[in-house]
Amino acid sequence: MPLDLLVRSFCRIVVDHYPIIAGRPAINSVGKGVLVVDPSNPNVPDIDDIHIEQPAESFFEILPSETKGDPSASFFNTRKLYSISGIPNLPKATYHRDNSSAIIRFLRFKDSPYVGLMFSISHVIFDGIGAIMFLNHWAEYTRNFAAVEDGAYQLIEPPLIDRKIMDQCFEDVEPLELPSIRHFKENLPSFSMESPANIAPVLMATPDVEVLEEQHLIHFTAANLERMRQDIDPSQTTNTVLAALMTKNVLLANIKTYGTMPKTSYMVIPYDSRPISGIPRQYAGNASFAAIAPLSPKTVAEGSYRELILAIKEHSLKRESGHTKAALQTIETELALLYQASFTLCNSPLSSYLCISNIRYMPLKAIDFGNGAPCITAMNYFFKEGMAYLYSNYQNGGLDLYLNYRDKNFKEFVELDDIKKYVNVIY
């Protein structure tokens, strides 16, 4: 994958289908935050090679197979990459100052056939689905670049990028009350702060935030996932049971770390609003929202997993179009409340917090720049403590969970009985 080809194909896919990536924030005539593409002043992506003086294998962790004859699984240790190689953290894609809205690094390892792709793009532009859609389209252009340059190639499934699509889909929807918003209003102190007509300009001007380097990776083998589901509640899905397992044990680890029961345990499940709102599947913007479950810490810590599952589902199922419309209105009109809530959603003596973004169904395996599908997927450092990302592991059929969690809390977490029973700790 020569850098010149990758840069040229990136520029072409942006020009042909994703010009919004080169846009800059502005306020339109009705006070809405918009991205404006000005050909005389584009937001130029930052793409470069990084040459690393160690082979890629230096950063691998190996999990032997539990079954004789089956292959072992390899994991890329992000913490090792930064500590051993000395390369700087990948910057956050942002509109603050004049930073790029897309930052890409190709890792070229010494004496190794592996090539790593590090990718950061502004959340203002894409949600996870839109970002993976873009990567697949960029890879498709790269594989067919000769035909692209000749004007003879069309994407198999082009994206839809018109932001008016979301407005049209929610225009006639009546908002439904969100219990999580009522919870924050009843439990957070009043806070005087004028809300803008739209939060987008605020997001676009947000200053740089340091990444949290206390990242951990745990793995669930396929056998352990099924054993966990059968032990906890075989009537539930793997995703639901895993969410309950993690919510309970993060709280228990926090109690051991801080020596006190928090006031609230928060479980947050981001969801894609496309299927429930009529937004086309090919929409490449940000159409994801979060179902927030404020839970009784006593129920989480002392109740059964089945009780916890019911409590989580009571909130996480509130994701109809009306609930999403209410979330949109809150984003646009109650910034002060969201600002306060962001400080509550953390792991501390006062609160327990876990947000699991499930990207196991996204077509990561389809991303092929001409050298085949990714053999190992990994997560770069991210920013919010308590955030977790759930990936499919294509090597052994299990699941990988990347977790931003303080090292002192994680030390208690891995010693809990149910974590020892169902989880392989990678780093």
Coordinates of C-alpha atoms in Angstrom, one line a residue:
M1 CA 0.0 0.0 0.0
P2 CA 2.1 2.9 -1.2
L3 CA 1.3 6.2 0.5
D4 CA 1.0 8.1 -2.7
L5 CA -1.8 5.8 -3.9
L6 CA -3.6 6.0 -0.6
V7 CA -3.5 9.8 -0.5
R8 CA -4.7 10.2 -4.0
S9 CA -7.6 7.7 -3.5
F10 CA -8.5 9.5 -0.3
C11 CA -8.7 12.9 -2.0
R12 CA -10.8 11.4 -4.8
I13 CA -13.3 9.7 -2.5
V14 CA -13.6 13.0 -0.6
V15 CA -14.2 15.1 -3.7
D16 CA -16.6 12.6 -5.3
H17 CA -18.6 11.5 -2.3
Y18 CA -17.6 13.0 1.0
P19 CA -16.8 16.7 0.5
I20 CA -18.1 17.3 4.0
I21 CA -14.8 16.0 5.3
A22 CA -13.1 19.1 3.8
G23 CA -15.8 21.4 5.3
R24 CA -15.4 24.0 8.0
P25 CA -18.0 25.0 10.7
A26 CA -20.3 27.9 10.2
I27 CA -23.6 29.2 11.3
N28 CA -26.4 29.4 8.7
S29 CA -29.1 32.0 8.4
V30 CA -31.4 30.4 11.0
G31 CA -28.7 29.9 13.6
K32 CA -27.9 26.2 12.9
G33 CA -24.4 24.8 12.9
V34 CA -23.4 23.6 9.5
L35 CA -20.3 22.5 7.6
V36 CA -19.5 24.6 4.6
V37 CA -17.1 23.4 1.9
D38 CA -15.1 26.3 0.5
P39 CA -12.8 25.2 -2.3
S40 CA -10.5 28.2 -1.6
N41 CA -10.1 27.2 2.0
P42 CA -10.6 23.4 2.5
N43 CA -10.0 21.6 5.7
V44 CA -7.1 19.5 4.5
P45 CA -6.8 16.0 5.9
D46 CA -3.6 15.0 7.6
I47 CA -2.2 11.7 6.1
D48 CA 1.3 10.4 6.7
D49 CA 3.5 7.3 7.1
I50 CA 5.1 6.4 10.5
H51 CA 8.1 4.2 10.4
I52 CA 8.5 2.1 13.5
E53 CA 11.9 0.6 14.4
Q54 CA 10.4 -2.6 15.8
P55 CA 8.6 -5.5 14.0
A56 CA 4.8 -5.5 14.4
E57 CA 5.1 -8.8 16.4
S58 CA 6.8 -6.8 19.2
F59 CA 3.4 -5.4 20.1
F60 CA 1.4 -8.6 19.9
E61 CA -0.2 -10.5 22.8
I62 CA -0.9 -14.1 22.2
L63 CA -3.8 -16.1 23.6
P64 CA -3.3 -19.9 23.2
S65 CA -6.3 -21.9 22.0
E66 CA -8.3 -23.7 24.6
T67 CA -8.9 -26.6 22.1
K68 CA -6.1 -28.7 20.7
G69 CA -5.5 -28.0 17.0
D70 CA -7.3 -24.7 16.9
P71 CA -5.2 -21.6 16.2
S72 CA -4.2 -19.1 18.9
A73 CA -5.4 -15.5 18.8
S74 CA -3.2 -12.5 18.4
F75 CA -4.0 -9.0 19.9
F76 CA -2.3 -5.7 19.2
N77 CA -1.3 -4.0 22.4
T78 CA -1.8 -0.2 22.0
R79 CA -0.1 0.6 25.3
K80 CA 3.0 -1.3 24.1
L81 CA 3.0 0.5 20.8
Y82 CA 3.3 3.9 22.4
S83 CA 5.6 2.9 25.3
I84 CA 8.1 0.9 23.2
S85 CA 8.1 2.8 19.9
G86 CA 8.0 6.2 21.4
I87 CA 5.7 7.5 18.6
P88 CA 3.3 10.4 19.7
N89 CA -0.3 9.7 20.4
L90 CA -2.6 10.0 17.3
P91 CA -4.1 13.5 17.7
K92 CA -7.9 13.9 18.0
A93 CA -9.6 15.1 14.8
T94 CA -11.1 18.4 15.7
Y95 CA -12.0 21.8 14.4
H96 CA -10.3 23.6 17.3
R97 CA -7.7 26.0 15.9
D98 CA -6.9 24.7 12.4
N99 CA -6.6 21.0 13.0
S100 CA -7.7 18.5 10.4
S101 CA -11.1 16.9 10.6
A102 CA -9.5 13.6 9.4
I103 CA -6.1 12.3 10.7
I104 CA -4.6 9.1 9.2
R105 CA -1.4 7.4 10.0
F106 CA 0.0 4.3 8.2
L107 CA 2.3 2.3 10.5
R108 CA 5.2 0.7 8.6
F109 CA 7.0 -1.8 10.9
K110 CA 10.6 -3.0 10.6
D111 CA 11.1 -6.3 8.9
S112 CA 7.4 -7.1 9.0
P113 CA 4.7 -7.6 6.3
Y114 CA 2.1 -5.9 8.5
V115 CA 0.8 -2.4 7.8
G116 CA -1.2 -0.6 10.4
L117 CA -3.9 2.0 9.7
M118 CA -4.6 4.5 12.5
F119 CA -7.7 6.6 11.8
S120 CA -9.3 9.6 13.6
I121 CA -12.2 11.6 12.2
S122 CA -14.5 14.2 13.8
H123 CA -17.6 12.8 15.5
V124 CA -19.4 15.9 14.2
I125 CA -19.2 14.3 10.7
F126 CA -19.7 10.6 11.4
D127 CA -21.0 8.1 13.9
G128 CA -19.2 4.7 14.0
I129 CA -21.4 3.4 11.2
G130 CA -20.7 6.3 8.9
A131 CA -16.9 6.1 9.7
I132 CA -16.7 2.4 8.8
M133 CA -18.8 3.1 5.7
F134 CA -16.3 5.8 4.7
L135 CA -13.3 3.4 5.2
N136 CA -14.9 0.8 3.1
H137 CA -15.6 3.3 0.3
W138 CA -12.0 4.7 0.5
A139 CA -10.7 1.1 0.3
E140 CA -13.0 0.4 -2.7
Y141 CA -11.6 3.4 -4.5
T142 CA -8.1 2.4 -3.7
R143 CA -8.6 -1.1 -5.1
N144 CA -10.1 0.3 -8.3
F145 CA -8.1 3.5 -8.6
A146 CA -7.0 3.1 -12.2
A147 CA -10.7 3.0 -13.3
V148 CA -11.5 5.9 -10.9
E149 CA -8.9 8.1 -12.6
D150 CA -10.3 7.2 -16.0
G151 CA -13.8 8.2 -14.8
A152 CA -15.0 4.6 -15.4
Y153 CA -15.7 3.5 -11.8
Q154 CA -18.8 4.0 -9.6
L155 CA -19.2 2.9 -6.0
I156 CA -21.2 -0.3 -5.6
E157 CA -23.4 1.4 -2.9
P158 CA -22.7 5.2 -2.7
P159 CA -23.3 7.1 0.5
L160 CA -26.1 9.6 1.3
I161 CA -24.6 12.6 3.0
D162 CA -27.3 15.3 2.9
R163 CA -27.9 16.3 6.5
K164 CA -31.4 17.3 5.7
I165 CA -32.3 13.6 5.6
M166 CA -32.5 13.5 9.5
D167 CA -34.6 16.6 9.8
Q168 CA -37.1 15.2 7.3
C169 CA -37.3 11.9 9.1
F170 CA -38.1 13.4 12.5
E171 CA -40.1 16.4 11.3
D172 CA -43.5 15.0 12.2
V173 CA -42.4 12.8 15.1
E174 CA -43.8 13.6 18.5
P175 CA -41.2 13.5 21.3
L176 CA -41.5 10.9 24.1
E177 CA -40.2 11.5 27.6
L178 CA -36.8 10.2 28.4
P179 CA -36.5 8.9 32.0
S180 CA -32.8 9.6 32.0
I181 CA -33.3 13.3 31.3
R182 CA -35.9 13.4 34.1
H183 CA -33.4 11.7 36.3
F184 CA -30.7 14.3 35.6
K185 CA -33.2 17.2 36.1
E186 CA -34.3 15.8 39.5
N187 CA -30.8 14.9 40.8
L188 CA -28.4 17.5 39.4
P189 CA -28.3 21.0 41.0
S190 CA -29.5 23.9 38.9
F191 CA -26.9 25.3 36.7
S192 CA -27.3 28.6 34.8
M193 CA -25.9 28.4 31.3
E194 CA -27.4 29.8 28.1
S195 CA -28.0 27.1 25.5
P196 CA -27.3 27.9 21.9
A197 CA -29.9 27.2 19.2
N198 CA -27.8 24.2 18.2
I199 CA -25.0 22.4 19.9
A200 CA -23.0 21.8 16.8
P201 CA -21.1 25.1 16.9
V202 CA -20.1 24.2 20.5
L203 CA -18.9 20.7 19.6
M204 CA -16.9 22.1 16.7
A205 CA -15.1 24.6 18.9
T206 CA -14.4 22.2 21.7
P207 CA -10.7 22.4 22.7
D208 CA -8.3 19.5 22.4
V209 CA -8.8 16.8 25.1
E210 CA -5.9 14.6 26.3
V211 CA -6.5 10.9 25.6
L212 CA -6.8 8.5 28.6
E213 CA -3.8 6.2 28.4
E214 CA -5.3 3.8 30.9
Q215 CA -6.8 1.5 28.3
H216 CA -7.4 -2.2 28.8
L217 CA -8.4 -5.1 26.6
I218 CA -10.3 -8.1 27.7
H219 CA -11.4 -11.1 25.6
F220 CA -14.4 -13.4 25.7
T221 CA -13.9 -16.7 23.9
A222 CA -17.0 -18.1 22.1
A223 CA -17.1 -20.9 24.6
N224 CA -17.0 -18.5 27.6
L225 CA -19.7 -16.3 26.0
E226 CA -22.1 -19.2 25.7
R227 CA -21.2 -20.5 29.2
M228 CA -21.8 -17.0 30.6
R229 CA -25.2 -16.7 28.8
Q230 CA -26.3 -20.2 30.0
D231 CA -25.2 -19.5 33.6
I232 CA -26.8 -16.0 33.8
D233 CA -29.9 -16.2 31.7
P234 CA -30.2 -18.4 28.6
S235 CA -33.3 -16.5 27.5
Q236 CA -31.3 -13.4 26.8
T237 CA -28.9 -12.4 24.0
T238 CA -25.2 -12.5 24.5
N239 CA -25.1 -8.7 24.2
T240 CA -27.6 -8.2 27.0
V241 CA -25.9 -10.7 29.4
L242 CA -22.5 -9.2 28.7
A243 CA -23.8 -5.7 29.5
A244 CA -25.1 -6.9 32.8
L245 CA -21.9 -8.8 33.7
M246 CA -19.8 -5.7 33.0
T247 CA -22.1 -3.2 34.7
K248 CA -22.2 -5.3 38.0
N249 CA -18.5 -5.9 38.1
V250 CA -17.4 -2.4 37.2
L251 CA -19.5 -1.2 40.2
L252 CA -18.1 -3.9 42.5
A253 CA -14.6 -2.9 41.4
N254 CA -15.4 0.7 42.1
I255 CA -16.7 -0.1 45.6
K256 CA -13.4 -2.0 46.3
T257 CA -11.4 0.9 44.9
Y258 CA -13.1 3.8 46.7
G259 CA -14.4 2.0 49.8
T260 CA -18.0 3.3 49.4
M261 CA -21.3 2.6 47.5
P262 CA -21.9 5.3 44.8
K263 CA -25.2 7.1 44.6
T264 CA -26.0 5.9 41.1
S265 CA -24.8 3.3 38.6
Y266 CA -25.0 4.4 35.0
M267 CA -25.2 2.0 32.1
V268 CA -25.2 3.6 28.6
I269 CA -25.9 1.9 25.4
P270 CA -25.4 3.8 22.1
Y271 CA -27.8 2.9 19.4
D272 CA -28.3 3.5 15.7
S273 CA -31.5 5.4 14.9
R274 CA -31.5 4.5 11.2
P275 CA -33.6 1.4 11.4
I276 CA -36.3 2.9 13.7
S277 CA -36.7 6.3 12.1
G278 CA -36.7 5.7 8.4
I279 CA -33.2 7.1 7.9
P280 CA -31.8 5.3 4.9
R281 CA -29.1 2.6 5.7
Q282 CA -26.7 4.4 3.4
Y283 CA -26.9 7.6 5.4
A284 CA -23.2 8.4 6.3
G285 CA -23.8 11.1 8.9
N286 CA -24.1 10.9 12.7
A287 CA -27.4 9.2 13.4
S288 CA -26.4 7.5 16.7
F289 CA -27.8 8.3 20.1
A290 CA -27.5 6.9 23.6
A291 CA -30.0 5.1 25.9
I292 CA -28.9 5.9 29.4
A293 CA -30.0 3.7 32.3
P294 CA -29.6 5.3 35.8
L295 CA -29.6 2.3 38.1
S296 CA -29.9 1.7 41.8
P297 CA -26.4 0.7 43.0
K298 CA -28.0 -1.6 45.5
T299 CA -29.8 -3.5 42.7
V300 CA -26.6 -3.7 40.7
A301 CA -24.4 -4.8 43.5
E302 CA -26.7 -7.1 45.5
G303 CA -29.4 -8.2 43.0
S304 CA -29.3 -11.1 40.6
Y305 CA -28.1 -10.7 37.1
R306 CA -31.6 -11.3 35.9
E307 CA -32.9 -8.4 38.0
L308 CA -30.1 -6.2 36.6
I309 CA -31.0 -7.2 33.0
L310 CA -34.6 -6.2 33.5
A311 CA -33.5 -2.8 35.0
I312 CA -31.2 -2.2 32.1
K313 CA -33.7 -3.2 29.4
E314 CA -36.4 -0.9 31.0
H315 CA -34.2 2.1 29.9
S316 CA -32.3 0.7 26.9
L317 CA -35.6 -0.2 25.1
K318 CA -36.6 3.5 25.1
R319 CA -35.2 4.1 21.6
E320 CA -38.3 4.7 19.5
S321 CA -38.4 7.6 17.1
G322 CA -40.1 9.7 19.8
H323 CA -37.3 9.1 22.2
T324 CA -34.7 10.0 19.6
K325 CA -36.7 13.2 18.8
A326 CA -36.6 14.1 22.5
A327 CA -32.8 13.4 22.6
L328 CA -32.4 15.7 19.6
Q329 CA -34.4 18.5 21.3
T330 CA -32.3 18.1 24.5
I331 CA -29.1 18.4 22.5
E332 CA -30.3 21.6 20.9
T333 CA -32.0 23.3 23.8
E334 CA -30.6 22.0 27.1
L335 CA -26.8 22.2 26.8
A336 CA -26.4 23.1 30.5
L337 CA -28.0 19.8 31.6
L338 CA -25.9 17.7 29.2
Y339 CA -22.8 19.6 30.3
Q340 CA -23.5 18.7 34.0
A341 CA -24.4 15.1 33.1
S342 CA -21.1 14.6 31.4
F343 CA -19.3 15.2 34.7
T344 CA -21.7 12.7 36.4
L345 CA -21.0 9.9 33.9
C346 CA -17.7 8.8 35.3
N347 CA -16.3 6.3 37.8
S348 CA -15.8 8.0 41.2
P349 CA -16.9 7.6 44.8
L350 CA -20.3 9.1 43.8
S351 CA -21.1 7.3 40.6
S352 CA -20.3 4.1 38.6
Y353 CA -20.3 4.4 34.8
L354 CA -20.0 2.1 31.8
C355 CA -20.8 2.9 28.2
I356 CA -20.5 0.0 25.7
S357 CA -20.4 0.9 22.0
N358 CA -21.2 -2.4 20.1
I359 CA -19.4 -2.3 16.8
R360 CA -19.2 -6.1 16.4
Y361 CA -21.8 -6.0 13.5
M362 CA -20.1 -3.3 11.5
P363 CA -18.3 -4.4 8.3
L364 CA -14.7 -4.0 9.5
K365 CA -13.8 -7.3 7.9
A366 CA -14.9 -5.9 4.5
I367 CA -12.2 -3.1 4.6
D368 CA -9.8 -4.1 1.9
F369 CA -7.3 -1.7 0.3
G370 CA -6.1 -4.4 -2.1
N371 CA -4.1 -6.6 0.3
G372 CA -7.0 -8.5 1.9
A373 CA -9.1 -7.9 5.0
P374 CA -7.6 -6.7 8.3
C375 CA -6.1 -9.7 10.2
I376 CA -6.1 -7.9 13.5
T377 CA -8.4 -5.0 14.6
A378 CA -7.4 -2.9 17.6
M379 CA -8.5 0.3 19.3
N380 CA -6.4 3.4 19.6
Y381 CA -6.5 5.4 22.8
F382 CA -9.8 7.2 23.2
F383 CA -10.9 10.0 25.5
K384 CA -13.8 9.3 27.9
E385 CA -13.1 7.2 31.0
G386 CA -15.7 4.5 31.4
M387 CA -16.1 4.1 27.6
A388 CA -15.8 0.6 26.1
Y389 CA -15.9 -0.7 22.5
L390 CA -17.0 -4.2 21.7
Y391 CA -15.4 -5.9 18.6
S392 CA -15.8 -9.3 16.9
N393 CA -12.6 -11.3 17.0
Y394 CA -12.4 -13.0 13.6
Q395 CA -9.6 -15.3 14.7
N396 CA -11.5 -17.4 17.2
G397 CA -15.1 -16.2 17.0
G398 CA -15.0 -14.5 20.4
L399 CA -15.4 -10.9 21.4
D400 CA -12.8 -8.2 22.3
L401 CA -13.8 -5.4 24.7
Y402 CA -11.6 -2.3 24.8
L403 CA -12.2 -0.5 28.1
N404 CA -11.1 2.9 29.3
Y405 CA -10.8 2.3 33.0
R406 CA -8.3 3.6 35.6
D407 CA -5.5 1.1 36.3
K408 CA -6.3 1.1 40.0
N409 CA -9.9 0.2 39.4
F410 CA -9.0 -2.4 36.7
K411 CA -6.7 -4.1 39.2
E412 CA -9.7 -4.8 41.4
F413 CA -11.9 -5.6 38.5
V414 CA -9.8 -8.5 37.2
E415 CA -9.8 -10.1 40.7
L416 CA -13.6 -10.5 40.8
D417 CA -14.8 -14.1 40.7
D418 CA -17.1 -13.7 37.6
I419 CA -14.4 -11.9 35.6
K420 CA -12.0 -14.7 36.4
K421 CA -14.6 -17.2 35.3
Y422 CA -15.6 -15.7 31.9
V423 CA -12.9 -13.3 30.8
N424 CA -9.3 -13.5 29.4
V425 CA -7.4 -10.4 30.4
I426 CA -5.1 -9.4 27.5
Y427 CA -3.6 -6.2 28.9

